[in-house]
CSV table of C-alpha atoms and ligand atoms in Angstrom, one decimal:
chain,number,residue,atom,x,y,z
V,111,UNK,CA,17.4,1.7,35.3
V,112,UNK,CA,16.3,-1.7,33.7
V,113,UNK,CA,15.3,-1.9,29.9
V,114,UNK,CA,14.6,1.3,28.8
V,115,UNK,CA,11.8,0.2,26.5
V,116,UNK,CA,9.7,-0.1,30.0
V,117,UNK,CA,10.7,3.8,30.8
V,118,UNK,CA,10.2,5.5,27.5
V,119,UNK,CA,7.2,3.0,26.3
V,120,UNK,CA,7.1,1.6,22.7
V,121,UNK,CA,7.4,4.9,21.0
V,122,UNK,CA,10.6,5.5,22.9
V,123,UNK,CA,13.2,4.3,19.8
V,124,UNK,CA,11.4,7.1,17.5
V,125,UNK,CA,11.5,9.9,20.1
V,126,UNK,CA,15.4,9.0,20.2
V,127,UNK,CA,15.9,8.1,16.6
V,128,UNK,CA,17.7,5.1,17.5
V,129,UNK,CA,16.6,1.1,15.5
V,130,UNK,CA,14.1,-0.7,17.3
V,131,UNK,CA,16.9,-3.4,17.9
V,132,UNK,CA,20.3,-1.5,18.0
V,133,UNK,CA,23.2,-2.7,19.5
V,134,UNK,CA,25.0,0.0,21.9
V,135,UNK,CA,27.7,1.3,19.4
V,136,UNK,CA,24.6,1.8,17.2
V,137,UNK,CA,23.2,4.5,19.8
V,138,UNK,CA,26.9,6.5,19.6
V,139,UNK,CA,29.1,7.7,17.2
V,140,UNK,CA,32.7,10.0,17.4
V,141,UNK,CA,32.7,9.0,21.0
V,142,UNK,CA,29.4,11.2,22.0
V,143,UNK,CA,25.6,9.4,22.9
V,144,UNK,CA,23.5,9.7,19.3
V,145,UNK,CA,20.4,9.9,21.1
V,146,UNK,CA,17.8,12.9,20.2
V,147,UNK,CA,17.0,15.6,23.5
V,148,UNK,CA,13.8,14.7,24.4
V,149,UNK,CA,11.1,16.8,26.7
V,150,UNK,CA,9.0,14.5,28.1
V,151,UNK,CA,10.5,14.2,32.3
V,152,UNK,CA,10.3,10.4,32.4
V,153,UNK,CA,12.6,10.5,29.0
V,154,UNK,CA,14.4,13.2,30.5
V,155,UNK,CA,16.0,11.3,33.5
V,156,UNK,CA,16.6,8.9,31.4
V,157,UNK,CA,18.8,10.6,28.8
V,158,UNK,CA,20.7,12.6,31.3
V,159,UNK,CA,21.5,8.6,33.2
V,160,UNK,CA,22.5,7.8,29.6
V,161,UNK,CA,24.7,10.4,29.0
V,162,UNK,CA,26.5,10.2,33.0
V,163,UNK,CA,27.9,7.3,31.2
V,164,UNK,CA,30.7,7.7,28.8
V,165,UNK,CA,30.2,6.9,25.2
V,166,UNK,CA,31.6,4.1,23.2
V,167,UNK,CA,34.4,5.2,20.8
V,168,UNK,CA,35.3,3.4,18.2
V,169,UNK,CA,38.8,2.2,18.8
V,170,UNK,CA,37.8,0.9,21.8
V,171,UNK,CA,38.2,-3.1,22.2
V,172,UNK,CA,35.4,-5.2,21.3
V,173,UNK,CA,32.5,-5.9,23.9
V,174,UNK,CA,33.1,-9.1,25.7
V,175,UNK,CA,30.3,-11.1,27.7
V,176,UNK,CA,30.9,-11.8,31.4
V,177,UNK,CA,29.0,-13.6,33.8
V,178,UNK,CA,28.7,-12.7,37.6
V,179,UNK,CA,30.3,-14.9,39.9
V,180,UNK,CA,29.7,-12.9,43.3
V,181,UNK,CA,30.0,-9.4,44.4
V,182,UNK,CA,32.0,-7.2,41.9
V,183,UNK,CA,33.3,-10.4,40.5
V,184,UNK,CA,33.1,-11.4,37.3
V,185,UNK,CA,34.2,-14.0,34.8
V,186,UNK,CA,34.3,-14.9,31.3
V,187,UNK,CA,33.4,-18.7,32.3
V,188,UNK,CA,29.9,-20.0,33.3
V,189,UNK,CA,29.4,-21.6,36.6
V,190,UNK,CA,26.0,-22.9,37.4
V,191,UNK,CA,27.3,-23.0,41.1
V,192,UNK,CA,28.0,-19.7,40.9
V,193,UNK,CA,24.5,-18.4,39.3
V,194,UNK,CA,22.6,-20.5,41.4
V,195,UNK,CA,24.0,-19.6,44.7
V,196,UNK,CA,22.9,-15.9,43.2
V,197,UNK,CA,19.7,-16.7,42.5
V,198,UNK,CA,18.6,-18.8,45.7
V,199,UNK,CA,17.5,-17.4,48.3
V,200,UNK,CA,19.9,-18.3,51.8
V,201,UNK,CA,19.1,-19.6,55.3
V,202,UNK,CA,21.2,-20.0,58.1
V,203,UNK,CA,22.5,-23.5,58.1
V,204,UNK,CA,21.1,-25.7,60.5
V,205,UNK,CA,22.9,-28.3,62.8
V,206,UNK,CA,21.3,-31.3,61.3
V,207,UNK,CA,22.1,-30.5,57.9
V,208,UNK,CA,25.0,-33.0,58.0
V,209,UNK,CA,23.1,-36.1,58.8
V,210,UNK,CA,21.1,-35.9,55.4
V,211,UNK,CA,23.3,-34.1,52.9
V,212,UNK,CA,26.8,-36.0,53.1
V,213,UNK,CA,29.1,-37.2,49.9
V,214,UNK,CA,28.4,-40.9,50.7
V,215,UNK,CA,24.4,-40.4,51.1
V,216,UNK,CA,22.2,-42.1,48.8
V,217,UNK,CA,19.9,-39.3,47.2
V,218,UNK,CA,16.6,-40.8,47.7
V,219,UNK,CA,17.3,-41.3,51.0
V,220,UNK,CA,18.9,-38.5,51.8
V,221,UNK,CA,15.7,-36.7,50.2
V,222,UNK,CA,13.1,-38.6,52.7
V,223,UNK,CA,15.6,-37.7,55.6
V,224,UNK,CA,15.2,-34.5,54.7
V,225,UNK,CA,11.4,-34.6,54.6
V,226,UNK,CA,11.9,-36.4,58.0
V,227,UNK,CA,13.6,-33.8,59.9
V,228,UNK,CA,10.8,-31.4,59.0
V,229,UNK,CA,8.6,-33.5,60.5
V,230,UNK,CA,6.5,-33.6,57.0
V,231,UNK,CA,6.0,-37.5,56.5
V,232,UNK,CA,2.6,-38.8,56.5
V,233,UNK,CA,2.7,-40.1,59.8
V,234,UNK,CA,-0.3,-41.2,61.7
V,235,UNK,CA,-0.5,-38.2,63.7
V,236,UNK,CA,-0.4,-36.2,60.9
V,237,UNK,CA,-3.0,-38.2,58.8
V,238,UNK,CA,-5.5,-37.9,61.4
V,239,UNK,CA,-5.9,-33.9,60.7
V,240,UNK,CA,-6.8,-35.4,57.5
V,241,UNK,CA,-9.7,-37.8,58.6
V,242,UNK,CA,-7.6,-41.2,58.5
V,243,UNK,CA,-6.8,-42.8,61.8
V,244,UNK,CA,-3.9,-45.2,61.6
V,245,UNK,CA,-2.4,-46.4,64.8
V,246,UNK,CA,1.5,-47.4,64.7
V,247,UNK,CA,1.3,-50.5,62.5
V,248,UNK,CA,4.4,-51.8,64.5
V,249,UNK,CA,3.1,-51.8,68.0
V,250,UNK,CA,-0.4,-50.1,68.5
V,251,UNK,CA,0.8,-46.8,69.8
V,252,UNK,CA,-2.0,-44.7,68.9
V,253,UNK,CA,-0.1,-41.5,68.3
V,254,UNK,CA,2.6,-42.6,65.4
V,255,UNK,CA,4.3,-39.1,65.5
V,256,UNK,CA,7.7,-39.0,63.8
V,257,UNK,CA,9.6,-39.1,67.5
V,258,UNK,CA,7.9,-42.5,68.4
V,259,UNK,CA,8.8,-44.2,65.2
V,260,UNK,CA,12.2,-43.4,65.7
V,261,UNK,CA,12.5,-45.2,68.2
V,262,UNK,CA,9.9,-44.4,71.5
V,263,UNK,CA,8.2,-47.1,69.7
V,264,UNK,CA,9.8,-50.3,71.1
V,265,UNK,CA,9.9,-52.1,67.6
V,266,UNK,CA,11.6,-49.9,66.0
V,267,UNK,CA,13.6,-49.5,68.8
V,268,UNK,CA,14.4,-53.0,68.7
V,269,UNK,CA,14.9,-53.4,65.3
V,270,UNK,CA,17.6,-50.1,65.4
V,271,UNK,CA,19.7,-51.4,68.8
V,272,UNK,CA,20.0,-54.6,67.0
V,273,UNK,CA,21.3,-52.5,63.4
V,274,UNK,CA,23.9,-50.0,65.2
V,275,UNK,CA,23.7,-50.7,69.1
V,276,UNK,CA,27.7,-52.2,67.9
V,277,UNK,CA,28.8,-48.8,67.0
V,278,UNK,CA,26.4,-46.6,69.4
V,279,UNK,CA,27.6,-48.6,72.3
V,280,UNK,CA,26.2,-47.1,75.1
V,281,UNK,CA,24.4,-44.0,73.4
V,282,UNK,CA,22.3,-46.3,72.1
V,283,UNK,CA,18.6,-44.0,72.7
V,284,UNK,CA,14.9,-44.0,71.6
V,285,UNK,CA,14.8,-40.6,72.1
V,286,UNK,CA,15.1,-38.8,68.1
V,287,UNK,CA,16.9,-35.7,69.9
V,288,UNK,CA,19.6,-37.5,71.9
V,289,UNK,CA,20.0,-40.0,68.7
V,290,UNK,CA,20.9,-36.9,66.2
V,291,UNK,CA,23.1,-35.6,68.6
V,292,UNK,CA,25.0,-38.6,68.7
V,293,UNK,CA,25.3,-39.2,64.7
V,294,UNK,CA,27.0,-35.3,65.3
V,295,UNK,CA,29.1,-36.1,68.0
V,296,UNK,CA,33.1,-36.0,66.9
V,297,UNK,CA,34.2,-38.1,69.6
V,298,UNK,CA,33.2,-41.1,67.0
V,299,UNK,CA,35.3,-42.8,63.9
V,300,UNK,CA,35.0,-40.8,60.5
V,301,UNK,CA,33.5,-44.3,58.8
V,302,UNK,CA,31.8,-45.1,61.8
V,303,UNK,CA,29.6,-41.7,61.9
V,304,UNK,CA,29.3,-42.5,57.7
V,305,UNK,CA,27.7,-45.7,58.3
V,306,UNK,CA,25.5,-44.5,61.3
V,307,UNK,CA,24.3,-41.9,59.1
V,308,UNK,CA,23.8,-44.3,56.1
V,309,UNK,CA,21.9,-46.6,58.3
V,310,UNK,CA,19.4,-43.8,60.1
V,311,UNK,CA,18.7,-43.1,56.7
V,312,UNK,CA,17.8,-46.5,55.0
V,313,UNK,CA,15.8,-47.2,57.9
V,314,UNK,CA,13.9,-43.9,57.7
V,315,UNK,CA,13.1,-44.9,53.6
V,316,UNK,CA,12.2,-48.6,54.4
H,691,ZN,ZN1,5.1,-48.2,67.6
């Protein structure tokens, strides 16, 4: 029901003659709820939830704190992992997610990847709903949008093809669609999709 100062307000530990800070056991005694009948209805409810519930007794074993680790599961151990992924609030995973978050990414890069893909860096074309026109400062395009940075814009297209063209052979593309679908293609080399990955991303911070 919550705390159950919020339902019987802050006269509620008089009206039950119980302390203002008792512990549960405090509240019982010879196995029965030591809490006074009250006749106000919102107090009402509230007993009659307290007393569904069966008292402590005194031979029982001693309360012991546990903390949730999922659904009906619970431990004696703390796991941040565990409370966080409780607390946070889930989304479907999306396909790109393994280009920025990998075990061999380097965190700030990874982090303005991740900005990246959601299309969120300061960007020309994003600068001008702001007032401030700024043309690609590698070759003129006046529409820098995210896509012709990497790499419609033949600078940076350059500049990439001459990075990875070795290990995109072929695939090499200045399209950003066609160029994430290759980093997620298995047909390549475990190290060789690490280093693809590593590279997109150092080039997106520098
Ligand atoms: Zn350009």
């Amino acid at each position: 029901m919550g705390r159950l100062l919020n339902i019987s307000g802050s006269s509620g530990t008089q009206v039950l003659g119980i302390h203002r800070y008792p512990t549960v056991s405090e509240a019982a005694s010879g196995g029965q709820w030591n809490i006074r009948q009250c006749r106000g209805y919102h107090l009402r409810a509230m007993i009659a939830c307290i007393n569904s519930v069966p008292a402590p007794t005194e031979d029982a074993a001693d309360d012991r704190r546990l903390w949730r680790h999922g659904d009906e599961d619970y431990k004696p151990v703390f796991s941040s992992k565990a409370t966080w992924e409780q607390l946070r609030a889930h989304s479907p995973r999306l396909a790109w997610c393994k280009v920025v978050w990998f075990p061999q990414s380097v965190p700030r890069f990874a982090f303005i990847t991740w900005l990246e893909f959601q299309d969120r860096l300061s960007t020309g074309a994003r600068s001008r709903a702001w007032g401030c026109v700024q043309p690609c400062l590698l070759c003129g395009e006046p529409d820098e949008t995210r896509d012709h940075l990497f790499f419609a814009c033949p600078y940076s297209f350059t500049v990439w093809t001459d990075l990875v063209g070795f290990l995109l052979g072929s695939r090499v593309n200045p399209d950003w669609t066609a160029t994430i679908a290759s980093l997620l293609s298995s047909r390549r080399k475990e190290i060789d999709t690490c280093l693809l990955k590593l590279a997109l991303q150092a080039t997106i911070h520098a």
